[in-house]
CSV table of N, CA and C in Angstrom, one decimal:
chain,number,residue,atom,x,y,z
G,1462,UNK,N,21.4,-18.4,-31.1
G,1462,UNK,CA,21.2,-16.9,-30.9
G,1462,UNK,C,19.9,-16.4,-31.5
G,1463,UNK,N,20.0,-17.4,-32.8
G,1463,UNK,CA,18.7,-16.6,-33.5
G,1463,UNK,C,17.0,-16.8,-32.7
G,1464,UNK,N,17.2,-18.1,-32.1
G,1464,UNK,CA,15.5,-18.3,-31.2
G,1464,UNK,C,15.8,-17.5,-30.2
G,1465,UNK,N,16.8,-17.3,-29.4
G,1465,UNK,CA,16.9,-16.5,-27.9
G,1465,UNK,C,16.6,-15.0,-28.8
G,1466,UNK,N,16.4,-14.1,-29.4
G,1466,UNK,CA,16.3,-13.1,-29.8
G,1466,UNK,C,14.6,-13.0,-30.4
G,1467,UNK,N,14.0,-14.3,-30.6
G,1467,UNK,CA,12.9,-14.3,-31.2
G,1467,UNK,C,13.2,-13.5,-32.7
G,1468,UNK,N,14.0,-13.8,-33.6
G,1468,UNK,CA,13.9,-12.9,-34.9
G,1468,UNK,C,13.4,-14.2,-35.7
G,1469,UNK,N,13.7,-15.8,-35.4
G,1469,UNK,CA,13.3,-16.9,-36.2
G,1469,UNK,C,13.8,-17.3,-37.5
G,1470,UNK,N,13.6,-18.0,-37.8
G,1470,UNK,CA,14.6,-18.5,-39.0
G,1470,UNK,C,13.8,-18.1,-40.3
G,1471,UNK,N,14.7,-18.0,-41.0
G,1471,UNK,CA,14.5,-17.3,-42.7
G,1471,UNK,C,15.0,-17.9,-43.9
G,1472,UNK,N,14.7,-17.5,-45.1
G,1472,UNK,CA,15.5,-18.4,-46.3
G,1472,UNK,C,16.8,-17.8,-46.4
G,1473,UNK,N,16.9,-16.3,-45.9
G,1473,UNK,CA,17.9,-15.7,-46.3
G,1473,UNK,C,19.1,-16.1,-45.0
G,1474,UNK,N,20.1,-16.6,-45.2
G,1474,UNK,CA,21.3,-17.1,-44.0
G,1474,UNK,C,22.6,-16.4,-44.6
G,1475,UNK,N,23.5,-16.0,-43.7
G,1475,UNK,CA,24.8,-15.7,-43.8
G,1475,UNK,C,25.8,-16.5,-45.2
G,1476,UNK,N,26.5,-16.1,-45.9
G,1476,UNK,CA,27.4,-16.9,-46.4
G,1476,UNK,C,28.6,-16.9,-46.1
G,1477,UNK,N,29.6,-15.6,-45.6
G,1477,UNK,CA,30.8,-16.0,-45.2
G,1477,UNK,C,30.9,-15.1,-43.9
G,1478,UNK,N,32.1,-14.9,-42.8
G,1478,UNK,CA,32.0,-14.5,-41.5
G,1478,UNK,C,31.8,-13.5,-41.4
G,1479,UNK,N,32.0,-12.3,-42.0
G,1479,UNK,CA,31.2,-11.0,-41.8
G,1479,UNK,C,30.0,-10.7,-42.0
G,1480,UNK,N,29.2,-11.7,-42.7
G,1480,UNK,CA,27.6,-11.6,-43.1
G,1480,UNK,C,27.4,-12.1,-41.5
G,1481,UNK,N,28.0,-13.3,-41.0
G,1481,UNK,CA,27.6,-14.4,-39.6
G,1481,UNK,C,28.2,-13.0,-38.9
G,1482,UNK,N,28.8,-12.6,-38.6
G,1482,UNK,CA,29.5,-11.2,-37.6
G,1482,UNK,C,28.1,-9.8,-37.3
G,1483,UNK,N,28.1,-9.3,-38.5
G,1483,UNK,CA,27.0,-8.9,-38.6
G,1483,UNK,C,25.6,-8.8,-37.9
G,1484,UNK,N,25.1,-10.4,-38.5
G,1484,UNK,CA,24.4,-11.1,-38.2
G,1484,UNK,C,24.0,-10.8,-36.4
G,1485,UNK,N,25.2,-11.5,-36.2
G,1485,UNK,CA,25.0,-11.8,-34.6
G,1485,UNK,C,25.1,-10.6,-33.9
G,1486,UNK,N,26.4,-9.5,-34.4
G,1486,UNK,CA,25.8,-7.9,-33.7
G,1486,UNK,C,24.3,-7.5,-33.6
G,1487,UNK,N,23.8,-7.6,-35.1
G,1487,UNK,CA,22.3,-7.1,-35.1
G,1487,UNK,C,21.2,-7.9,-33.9
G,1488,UNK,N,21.7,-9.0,-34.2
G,1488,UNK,CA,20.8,-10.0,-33.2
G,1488,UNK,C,20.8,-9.2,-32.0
G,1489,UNK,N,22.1,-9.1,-31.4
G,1489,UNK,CA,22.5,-8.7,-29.9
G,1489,UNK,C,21.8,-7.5,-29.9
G,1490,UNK,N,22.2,-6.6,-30.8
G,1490,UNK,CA,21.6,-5.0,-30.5
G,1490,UNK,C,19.4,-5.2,-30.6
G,1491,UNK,N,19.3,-5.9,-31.3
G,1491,UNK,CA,17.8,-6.4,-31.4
G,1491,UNK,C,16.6,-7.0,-30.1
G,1492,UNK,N,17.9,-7.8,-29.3
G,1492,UNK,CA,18.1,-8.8,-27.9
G,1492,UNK,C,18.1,-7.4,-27.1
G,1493,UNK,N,18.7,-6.8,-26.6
G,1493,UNK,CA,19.0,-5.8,-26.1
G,1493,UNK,C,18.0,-4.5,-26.2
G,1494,UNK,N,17.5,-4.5,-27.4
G,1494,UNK,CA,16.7,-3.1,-27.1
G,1494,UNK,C,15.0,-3.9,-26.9
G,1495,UNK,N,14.7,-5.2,-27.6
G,1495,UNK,CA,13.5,-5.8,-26.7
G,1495,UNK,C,13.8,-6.3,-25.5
G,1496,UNK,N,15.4,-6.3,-24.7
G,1496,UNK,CA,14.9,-6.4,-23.0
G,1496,UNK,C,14.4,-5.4,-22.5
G,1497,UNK,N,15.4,-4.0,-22.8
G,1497,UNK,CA,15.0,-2.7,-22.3
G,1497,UNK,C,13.3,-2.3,-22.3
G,1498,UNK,N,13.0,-2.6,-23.8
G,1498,UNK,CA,11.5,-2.4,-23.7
G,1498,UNK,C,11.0,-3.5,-22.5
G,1499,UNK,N,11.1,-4.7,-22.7
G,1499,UNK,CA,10.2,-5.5,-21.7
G,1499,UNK,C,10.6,-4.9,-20.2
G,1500,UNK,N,11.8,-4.5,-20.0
G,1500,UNK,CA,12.1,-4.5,-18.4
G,1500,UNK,C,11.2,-2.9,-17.9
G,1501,UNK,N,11.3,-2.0,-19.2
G,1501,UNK,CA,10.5,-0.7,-18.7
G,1501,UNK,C,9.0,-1.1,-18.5
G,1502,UNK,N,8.9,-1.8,-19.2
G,1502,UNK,CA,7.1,-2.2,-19.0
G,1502,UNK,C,7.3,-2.6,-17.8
G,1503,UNK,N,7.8,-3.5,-17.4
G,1503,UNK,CA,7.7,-4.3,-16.2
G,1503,UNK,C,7.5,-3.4,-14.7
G,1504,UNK,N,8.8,-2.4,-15.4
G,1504,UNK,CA,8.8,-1.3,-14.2
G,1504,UNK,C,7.9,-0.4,-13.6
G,1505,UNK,N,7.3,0.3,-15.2
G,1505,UNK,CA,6.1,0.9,-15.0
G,1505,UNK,C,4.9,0.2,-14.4
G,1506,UNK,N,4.8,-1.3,-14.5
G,1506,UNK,CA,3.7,-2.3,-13.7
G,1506,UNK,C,3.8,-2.0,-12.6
G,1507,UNK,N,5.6,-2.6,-12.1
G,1507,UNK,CA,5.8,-2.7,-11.0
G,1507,UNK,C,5.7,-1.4,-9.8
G,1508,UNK,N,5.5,-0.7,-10.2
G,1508,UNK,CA,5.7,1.1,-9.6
G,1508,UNK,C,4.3,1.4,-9.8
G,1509,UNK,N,3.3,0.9,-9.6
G,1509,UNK,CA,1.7,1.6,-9.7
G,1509,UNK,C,1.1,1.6,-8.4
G,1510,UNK,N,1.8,0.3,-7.9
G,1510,UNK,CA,1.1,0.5,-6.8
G,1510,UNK,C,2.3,0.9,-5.3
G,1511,UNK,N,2.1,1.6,-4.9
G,1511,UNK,CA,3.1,2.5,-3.8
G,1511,UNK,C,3.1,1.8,-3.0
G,1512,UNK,N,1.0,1.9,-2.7
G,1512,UNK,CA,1.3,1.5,-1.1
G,1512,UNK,C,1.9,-0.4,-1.2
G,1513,UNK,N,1.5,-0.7,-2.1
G,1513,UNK,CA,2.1,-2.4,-1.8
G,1513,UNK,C,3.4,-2.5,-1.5
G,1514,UNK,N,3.9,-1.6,-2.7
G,1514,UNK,CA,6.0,-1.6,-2.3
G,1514,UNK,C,6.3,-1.2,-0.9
G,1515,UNK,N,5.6,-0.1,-0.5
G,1515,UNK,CA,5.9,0.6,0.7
G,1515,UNK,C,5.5,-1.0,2.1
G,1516,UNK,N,4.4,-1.1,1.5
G,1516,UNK,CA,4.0,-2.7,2.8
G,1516,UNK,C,5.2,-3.6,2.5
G,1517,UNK,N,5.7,-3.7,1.3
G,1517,UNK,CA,6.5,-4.9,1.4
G,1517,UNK,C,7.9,-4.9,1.7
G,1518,UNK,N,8.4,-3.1,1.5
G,1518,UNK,CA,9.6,-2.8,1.9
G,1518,UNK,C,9.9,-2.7,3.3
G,1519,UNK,N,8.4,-2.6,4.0
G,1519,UNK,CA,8.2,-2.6,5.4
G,1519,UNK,C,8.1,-3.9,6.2
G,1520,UNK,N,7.8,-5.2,5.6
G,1520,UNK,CA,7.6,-6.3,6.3
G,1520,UNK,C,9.3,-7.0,6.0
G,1521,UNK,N,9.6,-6.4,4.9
G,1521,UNK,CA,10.9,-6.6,4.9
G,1521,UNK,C,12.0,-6.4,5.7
G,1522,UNK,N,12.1,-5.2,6.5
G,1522,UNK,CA,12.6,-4.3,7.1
G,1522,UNK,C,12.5,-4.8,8.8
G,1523,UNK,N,11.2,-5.4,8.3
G,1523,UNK,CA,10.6,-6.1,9.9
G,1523,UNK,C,10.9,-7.8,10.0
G,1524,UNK,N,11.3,-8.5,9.0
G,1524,UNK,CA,12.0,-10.1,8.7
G,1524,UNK,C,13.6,-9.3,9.2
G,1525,UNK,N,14.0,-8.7,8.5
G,1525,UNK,CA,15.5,-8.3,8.9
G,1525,UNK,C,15.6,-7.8,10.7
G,1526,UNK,N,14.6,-7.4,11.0
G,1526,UNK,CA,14.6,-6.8,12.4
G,1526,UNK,C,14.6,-8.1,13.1
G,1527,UNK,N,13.3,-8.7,13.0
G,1527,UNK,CA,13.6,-10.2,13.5
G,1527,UNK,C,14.4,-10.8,13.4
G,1528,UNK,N,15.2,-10.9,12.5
G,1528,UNK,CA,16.4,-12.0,12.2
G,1528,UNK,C,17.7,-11.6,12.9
G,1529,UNK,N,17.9,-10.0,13.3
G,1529,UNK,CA,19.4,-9.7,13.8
G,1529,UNK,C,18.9,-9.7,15.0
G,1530,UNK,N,17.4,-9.7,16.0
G,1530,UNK,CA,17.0,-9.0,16.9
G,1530,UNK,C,16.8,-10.6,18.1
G,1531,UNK,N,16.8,-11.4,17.7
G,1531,UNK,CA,16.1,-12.7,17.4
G,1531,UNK,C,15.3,-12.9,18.7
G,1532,UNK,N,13.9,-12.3,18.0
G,1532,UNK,CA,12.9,-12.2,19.0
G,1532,UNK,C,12.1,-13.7,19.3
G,1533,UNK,N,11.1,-14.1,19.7
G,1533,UNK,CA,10.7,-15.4,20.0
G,1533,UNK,C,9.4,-15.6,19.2
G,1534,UNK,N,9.5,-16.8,18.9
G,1534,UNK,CA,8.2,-17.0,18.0
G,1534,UNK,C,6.9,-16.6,18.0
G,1535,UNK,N,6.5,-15.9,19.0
G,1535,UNK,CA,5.2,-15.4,19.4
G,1535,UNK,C,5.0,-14.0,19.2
G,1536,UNK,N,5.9,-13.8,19.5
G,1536,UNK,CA,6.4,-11.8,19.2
G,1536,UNK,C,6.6,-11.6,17.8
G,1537,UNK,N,7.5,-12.9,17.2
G,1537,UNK,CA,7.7,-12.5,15.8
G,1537,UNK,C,6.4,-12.4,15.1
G,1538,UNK,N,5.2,-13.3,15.5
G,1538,UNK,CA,4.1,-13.7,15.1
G,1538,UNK,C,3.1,-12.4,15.2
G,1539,UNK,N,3.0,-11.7,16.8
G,1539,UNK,CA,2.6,-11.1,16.6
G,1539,UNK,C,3.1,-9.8,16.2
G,1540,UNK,N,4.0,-9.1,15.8
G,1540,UNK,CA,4.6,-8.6,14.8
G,1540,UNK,C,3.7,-8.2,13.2
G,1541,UNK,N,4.3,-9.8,12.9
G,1541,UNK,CA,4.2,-9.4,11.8
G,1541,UNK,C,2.2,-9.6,11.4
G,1542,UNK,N,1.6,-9.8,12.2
G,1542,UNK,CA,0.2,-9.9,12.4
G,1542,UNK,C,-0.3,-8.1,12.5
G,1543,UNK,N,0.3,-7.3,13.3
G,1543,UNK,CA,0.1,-6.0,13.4
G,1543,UNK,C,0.4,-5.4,12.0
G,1544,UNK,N,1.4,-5.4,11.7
G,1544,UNK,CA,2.1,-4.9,10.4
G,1544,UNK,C,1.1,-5.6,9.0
G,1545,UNK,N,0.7,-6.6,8.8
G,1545,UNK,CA,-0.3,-6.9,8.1
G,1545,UNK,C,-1.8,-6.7,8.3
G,1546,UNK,N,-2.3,-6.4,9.5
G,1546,UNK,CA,-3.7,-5.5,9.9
G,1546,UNK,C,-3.5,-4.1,9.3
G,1547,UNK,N,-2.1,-3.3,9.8
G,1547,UNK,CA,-2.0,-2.4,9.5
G,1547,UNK,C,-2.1,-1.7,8.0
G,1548,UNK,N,-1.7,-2.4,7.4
G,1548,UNK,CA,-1.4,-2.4,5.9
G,1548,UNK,C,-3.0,-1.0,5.4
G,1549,UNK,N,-3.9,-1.2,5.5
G,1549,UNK,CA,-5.0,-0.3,4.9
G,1549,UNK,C,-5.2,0.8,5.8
G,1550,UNK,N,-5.1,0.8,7.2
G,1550,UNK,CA,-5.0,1.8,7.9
G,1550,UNK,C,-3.7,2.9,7.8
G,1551,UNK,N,-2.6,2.3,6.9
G,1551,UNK,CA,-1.7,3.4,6.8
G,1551,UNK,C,-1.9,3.9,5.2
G,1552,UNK,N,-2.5,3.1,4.5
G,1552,UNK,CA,-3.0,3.9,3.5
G,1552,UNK,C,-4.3,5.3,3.6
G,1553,UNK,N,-4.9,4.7,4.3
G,1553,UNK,CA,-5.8,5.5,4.9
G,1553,UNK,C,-5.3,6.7,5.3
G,1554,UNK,N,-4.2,6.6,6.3
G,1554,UNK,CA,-3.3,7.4,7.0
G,1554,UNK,C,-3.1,8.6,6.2
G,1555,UNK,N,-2.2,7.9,4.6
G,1555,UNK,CA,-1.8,8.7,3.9
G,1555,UNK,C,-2.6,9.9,3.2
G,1556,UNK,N,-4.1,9.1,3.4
G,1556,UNK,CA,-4.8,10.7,2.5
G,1556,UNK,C,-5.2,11.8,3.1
G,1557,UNK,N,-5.0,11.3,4.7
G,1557,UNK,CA,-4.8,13.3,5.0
G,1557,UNK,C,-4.0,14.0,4.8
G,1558,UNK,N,-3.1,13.6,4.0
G,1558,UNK,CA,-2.0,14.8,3.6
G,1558,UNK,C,-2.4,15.5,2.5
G,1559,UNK,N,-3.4,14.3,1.8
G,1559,UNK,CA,-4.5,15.0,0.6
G,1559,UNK,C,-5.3,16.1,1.2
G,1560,UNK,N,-6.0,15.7,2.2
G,1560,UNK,CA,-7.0,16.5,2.6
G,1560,UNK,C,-6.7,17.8,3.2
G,1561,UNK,N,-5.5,17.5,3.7
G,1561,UNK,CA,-4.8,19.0,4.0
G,1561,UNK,C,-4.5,19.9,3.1
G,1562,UNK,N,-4.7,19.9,1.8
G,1562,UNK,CA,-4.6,20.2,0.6
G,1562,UNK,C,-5.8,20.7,0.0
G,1563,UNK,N,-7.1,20.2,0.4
G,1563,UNK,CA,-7.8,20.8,0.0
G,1563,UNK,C,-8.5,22.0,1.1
G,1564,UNK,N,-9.6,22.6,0.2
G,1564,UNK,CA,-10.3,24.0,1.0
G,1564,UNK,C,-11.0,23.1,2.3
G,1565,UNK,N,-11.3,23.8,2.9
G,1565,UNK,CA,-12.0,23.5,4.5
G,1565,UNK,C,-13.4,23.2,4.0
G,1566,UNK,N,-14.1,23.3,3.2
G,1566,UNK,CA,-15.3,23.2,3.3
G,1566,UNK,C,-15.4,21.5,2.4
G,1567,UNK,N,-14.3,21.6,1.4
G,1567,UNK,CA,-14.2,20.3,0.7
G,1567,UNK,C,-13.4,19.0,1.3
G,1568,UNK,N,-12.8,19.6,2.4
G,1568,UNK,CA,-12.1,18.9,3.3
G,1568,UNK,C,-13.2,18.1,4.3
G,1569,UNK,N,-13.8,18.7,4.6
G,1569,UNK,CA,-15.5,18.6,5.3
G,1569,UNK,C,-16.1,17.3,4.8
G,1570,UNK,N,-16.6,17.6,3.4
G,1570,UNK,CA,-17.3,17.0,2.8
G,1570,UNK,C,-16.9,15.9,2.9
G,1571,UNK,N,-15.3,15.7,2.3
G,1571,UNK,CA,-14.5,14.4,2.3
G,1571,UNK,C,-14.6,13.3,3.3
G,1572,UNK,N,-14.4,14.3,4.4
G,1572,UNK,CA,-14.2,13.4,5.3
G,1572,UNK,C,-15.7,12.5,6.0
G,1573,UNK,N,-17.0,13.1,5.8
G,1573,UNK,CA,-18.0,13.0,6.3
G,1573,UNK,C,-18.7,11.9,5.5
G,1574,UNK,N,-18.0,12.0,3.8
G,1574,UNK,CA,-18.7,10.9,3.1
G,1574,UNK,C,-17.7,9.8,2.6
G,1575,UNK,N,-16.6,9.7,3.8
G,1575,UNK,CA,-15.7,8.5,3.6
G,1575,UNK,C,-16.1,7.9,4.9
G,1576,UNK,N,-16.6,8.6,6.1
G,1576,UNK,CA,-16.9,8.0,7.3
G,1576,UNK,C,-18.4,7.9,7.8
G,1577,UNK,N,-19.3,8.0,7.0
G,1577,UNK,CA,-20.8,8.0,7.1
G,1577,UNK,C,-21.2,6.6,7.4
G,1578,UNK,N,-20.9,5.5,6.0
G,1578,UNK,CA,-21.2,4.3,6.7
G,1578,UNK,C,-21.0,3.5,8.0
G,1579,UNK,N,-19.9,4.3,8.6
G,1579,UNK,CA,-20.0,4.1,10.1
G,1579,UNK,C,-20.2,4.9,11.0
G,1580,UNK,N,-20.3,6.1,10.7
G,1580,UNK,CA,-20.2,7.7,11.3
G,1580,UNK,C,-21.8,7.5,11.6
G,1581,UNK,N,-22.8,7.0,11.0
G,1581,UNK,CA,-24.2,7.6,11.8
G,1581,UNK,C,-25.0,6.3,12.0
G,1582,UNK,N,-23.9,4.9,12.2
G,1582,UNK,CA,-24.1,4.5,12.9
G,1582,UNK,C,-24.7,4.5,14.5
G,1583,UNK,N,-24.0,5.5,14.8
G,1583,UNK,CA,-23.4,5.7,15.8
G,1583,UNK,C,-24.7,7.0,16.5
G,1584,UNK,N,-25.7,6.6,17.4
G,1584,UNK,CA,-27.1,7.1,17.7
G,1584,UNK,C,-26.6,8.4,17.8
G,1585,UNK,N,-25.6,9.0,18.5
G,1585,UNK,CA,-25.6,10.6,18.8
G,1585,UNK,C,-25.6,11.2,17.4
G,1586,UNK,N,-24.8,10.8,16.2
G,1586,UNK,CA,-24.6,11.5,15.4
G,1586,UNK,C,-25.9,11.4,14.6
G,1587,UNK,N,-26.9,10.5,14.4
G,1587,UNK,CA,-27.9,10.4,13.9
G,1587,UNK,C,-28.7,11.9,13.6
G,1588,UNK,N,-28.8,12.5,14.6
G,1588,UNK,CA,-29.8,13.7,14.6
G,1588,UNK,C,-29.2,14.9,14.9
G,1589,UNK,N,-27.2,14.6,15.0
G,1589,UNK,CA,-26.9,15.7,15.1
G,1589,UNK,C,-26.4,16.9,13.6
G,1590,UNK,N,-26.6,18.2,14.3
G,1590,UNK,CA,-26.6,19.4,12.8
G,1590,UNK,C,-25.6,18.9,12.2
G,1591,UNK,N,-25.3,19.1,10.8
G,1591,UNK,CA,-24.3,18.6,9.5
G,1591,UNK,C,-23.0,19.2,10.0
G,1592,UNK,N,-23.0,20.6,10.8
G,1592,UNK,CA,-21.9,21.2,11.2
G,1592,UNK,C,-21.3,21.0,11.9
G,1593,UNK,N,-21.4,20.2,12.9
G,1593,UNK,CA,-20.9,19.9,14.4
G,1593,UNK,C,-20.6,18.0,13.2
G,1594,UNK,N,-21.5,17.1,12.7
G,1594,UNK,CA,-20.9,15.7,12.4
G,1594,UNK,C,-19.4,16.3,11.2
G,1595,UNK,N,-19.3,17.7,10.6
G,1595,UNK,CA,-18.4,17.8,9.7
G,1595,UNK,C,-17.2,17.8,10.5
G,1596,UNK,N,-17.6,18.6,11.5
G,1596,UNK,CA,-16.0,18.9,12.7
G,1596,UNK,C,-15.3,17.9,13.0
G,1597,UNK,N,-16.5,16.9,13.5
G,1597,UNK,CA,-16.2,15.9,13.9
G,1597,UNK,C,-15.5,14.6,13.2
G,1598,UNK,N,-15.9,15.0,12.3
G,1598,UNK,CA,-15.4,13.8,10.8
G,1598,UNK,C,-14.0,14.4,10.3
G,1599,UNK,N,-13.5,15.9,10.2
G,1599,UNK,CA,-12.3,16.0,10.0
G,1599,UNK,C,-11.7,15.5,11.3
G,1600,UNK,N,-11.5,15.8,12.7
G,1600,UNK,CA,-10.8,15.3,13.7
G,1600,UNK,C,-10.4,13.6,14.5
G,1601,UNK,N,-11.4,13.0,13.2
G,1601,UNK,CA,-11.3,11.4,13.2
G,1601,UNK,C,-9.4,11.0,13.1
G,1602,UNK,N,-9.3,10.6,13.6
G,1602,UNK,CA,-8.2,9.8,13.5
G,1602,UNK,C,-8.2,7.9,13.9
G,1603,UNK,N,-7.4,7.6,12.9
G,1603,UNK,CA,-7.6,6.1,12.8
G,1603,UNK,C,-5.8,5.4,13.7
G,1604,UNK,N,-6.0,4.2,14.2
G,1604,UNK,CA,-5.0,3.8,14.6
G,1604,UNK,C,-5.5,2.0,15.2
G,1605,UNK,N,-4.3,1.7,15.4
G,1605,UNK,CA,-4.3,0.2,14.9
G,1605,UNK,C,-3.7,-0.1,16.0
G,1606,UNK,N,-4.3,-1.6,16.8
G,1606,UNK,CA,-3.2,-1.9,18.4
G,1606,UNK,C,-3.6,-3.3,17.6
G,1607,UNK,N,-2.7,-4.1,18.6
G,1607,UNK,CA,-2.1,-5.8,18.6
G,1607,UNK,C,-3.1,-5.8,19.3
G,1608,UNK,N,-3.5,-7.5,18.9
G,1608,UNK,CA,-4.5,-8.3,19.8
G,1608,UNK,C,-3.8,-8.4,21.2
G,1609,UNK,N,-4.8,-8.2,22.2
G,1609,UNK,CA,-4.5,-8.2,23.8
G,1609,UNK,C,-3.8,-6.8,24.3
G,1610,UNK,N,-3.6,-5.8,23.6
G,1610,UNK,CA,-3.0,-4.7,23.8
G,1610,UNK,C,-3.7,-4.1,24.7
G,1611,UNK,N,-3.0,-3.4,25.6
G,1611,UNK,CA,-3.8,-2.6,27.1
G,1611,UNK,C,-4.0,-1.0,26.0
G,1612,UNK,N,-4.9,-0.7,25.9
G,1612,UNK,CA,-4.7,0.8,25.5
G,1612,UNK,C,-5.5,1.6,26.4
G,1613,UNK,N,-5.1,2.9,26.8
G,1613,UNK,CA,-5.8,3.9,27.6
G,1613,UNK,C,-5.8,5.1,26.7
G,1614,UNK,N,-7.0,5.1,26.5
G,1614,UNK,CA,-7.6,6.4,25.5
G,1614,UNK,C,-8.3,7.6,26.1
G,1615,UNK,N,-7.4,8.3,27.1
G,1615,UNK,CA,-8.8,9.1,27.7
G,1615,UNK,C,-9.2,10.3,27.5
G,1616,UNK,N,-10.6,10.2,27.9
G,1616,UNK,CA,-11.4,11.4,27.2
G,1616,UNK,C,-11.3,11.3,25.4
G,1617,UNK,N,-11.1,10.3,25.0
G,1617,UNK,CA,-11.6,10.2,23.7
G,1617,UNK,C,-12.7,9.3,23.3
G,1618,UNK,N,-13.3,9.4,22.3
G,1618,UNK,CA,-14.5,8.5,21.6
G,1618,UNK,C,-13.9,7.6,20.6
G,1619,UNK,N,-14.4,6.5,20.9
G,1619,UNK,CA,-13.4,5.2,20.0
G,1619,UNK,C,-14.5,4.6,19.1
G,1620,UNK,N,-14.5,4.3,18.4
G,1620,UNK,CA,-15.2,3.2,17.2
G,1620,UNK,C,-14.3,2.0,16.9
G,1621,UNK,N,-14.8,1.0,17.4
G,1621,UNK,CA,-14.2,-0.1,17.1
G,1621,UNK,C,-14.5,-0.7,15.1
G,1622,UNK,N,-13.7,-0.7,14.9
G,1622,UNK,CA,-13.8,-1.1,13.1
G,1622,UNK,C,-14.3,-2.9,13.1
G,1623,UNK,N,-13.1,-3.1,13.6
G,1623,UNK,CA,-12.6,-5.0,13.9
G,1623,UNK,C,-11.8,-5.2,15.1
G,1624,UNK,N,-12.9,-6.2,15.8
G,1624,UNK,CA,-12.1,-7.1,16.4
G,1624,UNK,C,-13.2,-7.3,17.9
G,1625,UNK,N,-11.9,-6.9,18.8
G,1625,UNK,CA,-12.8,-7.2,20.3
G,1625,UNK,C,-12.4,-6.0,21.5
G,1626,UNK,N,-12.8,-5.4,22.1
G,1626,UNK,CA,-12.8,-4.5,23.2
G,1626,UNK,C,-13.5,-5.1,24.4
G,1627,UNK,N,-12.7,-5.1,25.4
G,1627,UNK,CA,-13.4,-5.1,26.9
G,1627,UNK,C,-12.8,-4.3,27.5
């Protein structure tokens, strides 16, 4: 009991059963309040990062889907291939709820200098006024398709991030 507690051995030892009784209560209550410490630390680790729990409560969610659903190895594949592309685009996702939070003019700003390195890429916006690329930078919306996916986008303007379009 005494190494499982880490307290270690001493000159001072028990002499009759209530010193050893004692003893071993203290031990236990000592065992017991260094798990509680180690397990809160662990928790507070474990709980920092949202979006990872939230990806892994989700791929979880999607092994259990496949397993009652019992889809075929190619679908499962590409599945969980989507759901793992996805992963930064739905964090992304999540900060417009931030940005709906802030004033319109800082909402602007935000969005123009999170989407610049690809935003003027792009020859039109090169020389177009700050006001018209700000509009346009809040009304960005991001979204994610499976490889080979038919998508019909119309009348919208698409920026490919990754991958392949024909």
């Amino acid at each position: 009991v005494m190494t499982l507690t880490s307290i270690g051995y001493g000159d001072i030892a028990p002499q009759n059963n209530l010193e050893y009784t004692v003893g071993v209560v203290l031990m236990v209550i000592g065992a017991s309040t260094w798990a509680y410490i180690l397990g809160s630390a662990c928790r507070i680790v474990a709980s920092l990062d949202e979006n990872g729990i939230e990806y892994r409560q989700t791929m979880d969610k999607i092994n259990y889907m496949i397993k009652d659903s019992g889809l075929s190895d190619s679908l499962r594949m590409r599945l969980r291939y989507y759901f793992h592309q996805s992963q930064r685009i739905e964090r992304v996702k999540g900060y417009k709820a931030l940005q709906q939070r802030m004033s319109t003019a800082l909402r602007a700003d935000v969005c123009v200098e999170t989407t610049k390195e690809w935003l003027f890429k792009i020859w039109f916006f090169k020389n177009c006024p700050s006001h018209i690329v700000q509009r346009i930078a809040v009304l960005l919306s991001l979204d994610v398709f499976a490889p080979k996916e038919f998508v019909l986008l119309p009348l919208r303007m698409c920026v490919l991030n990754r991958g392949l379009a024909a």
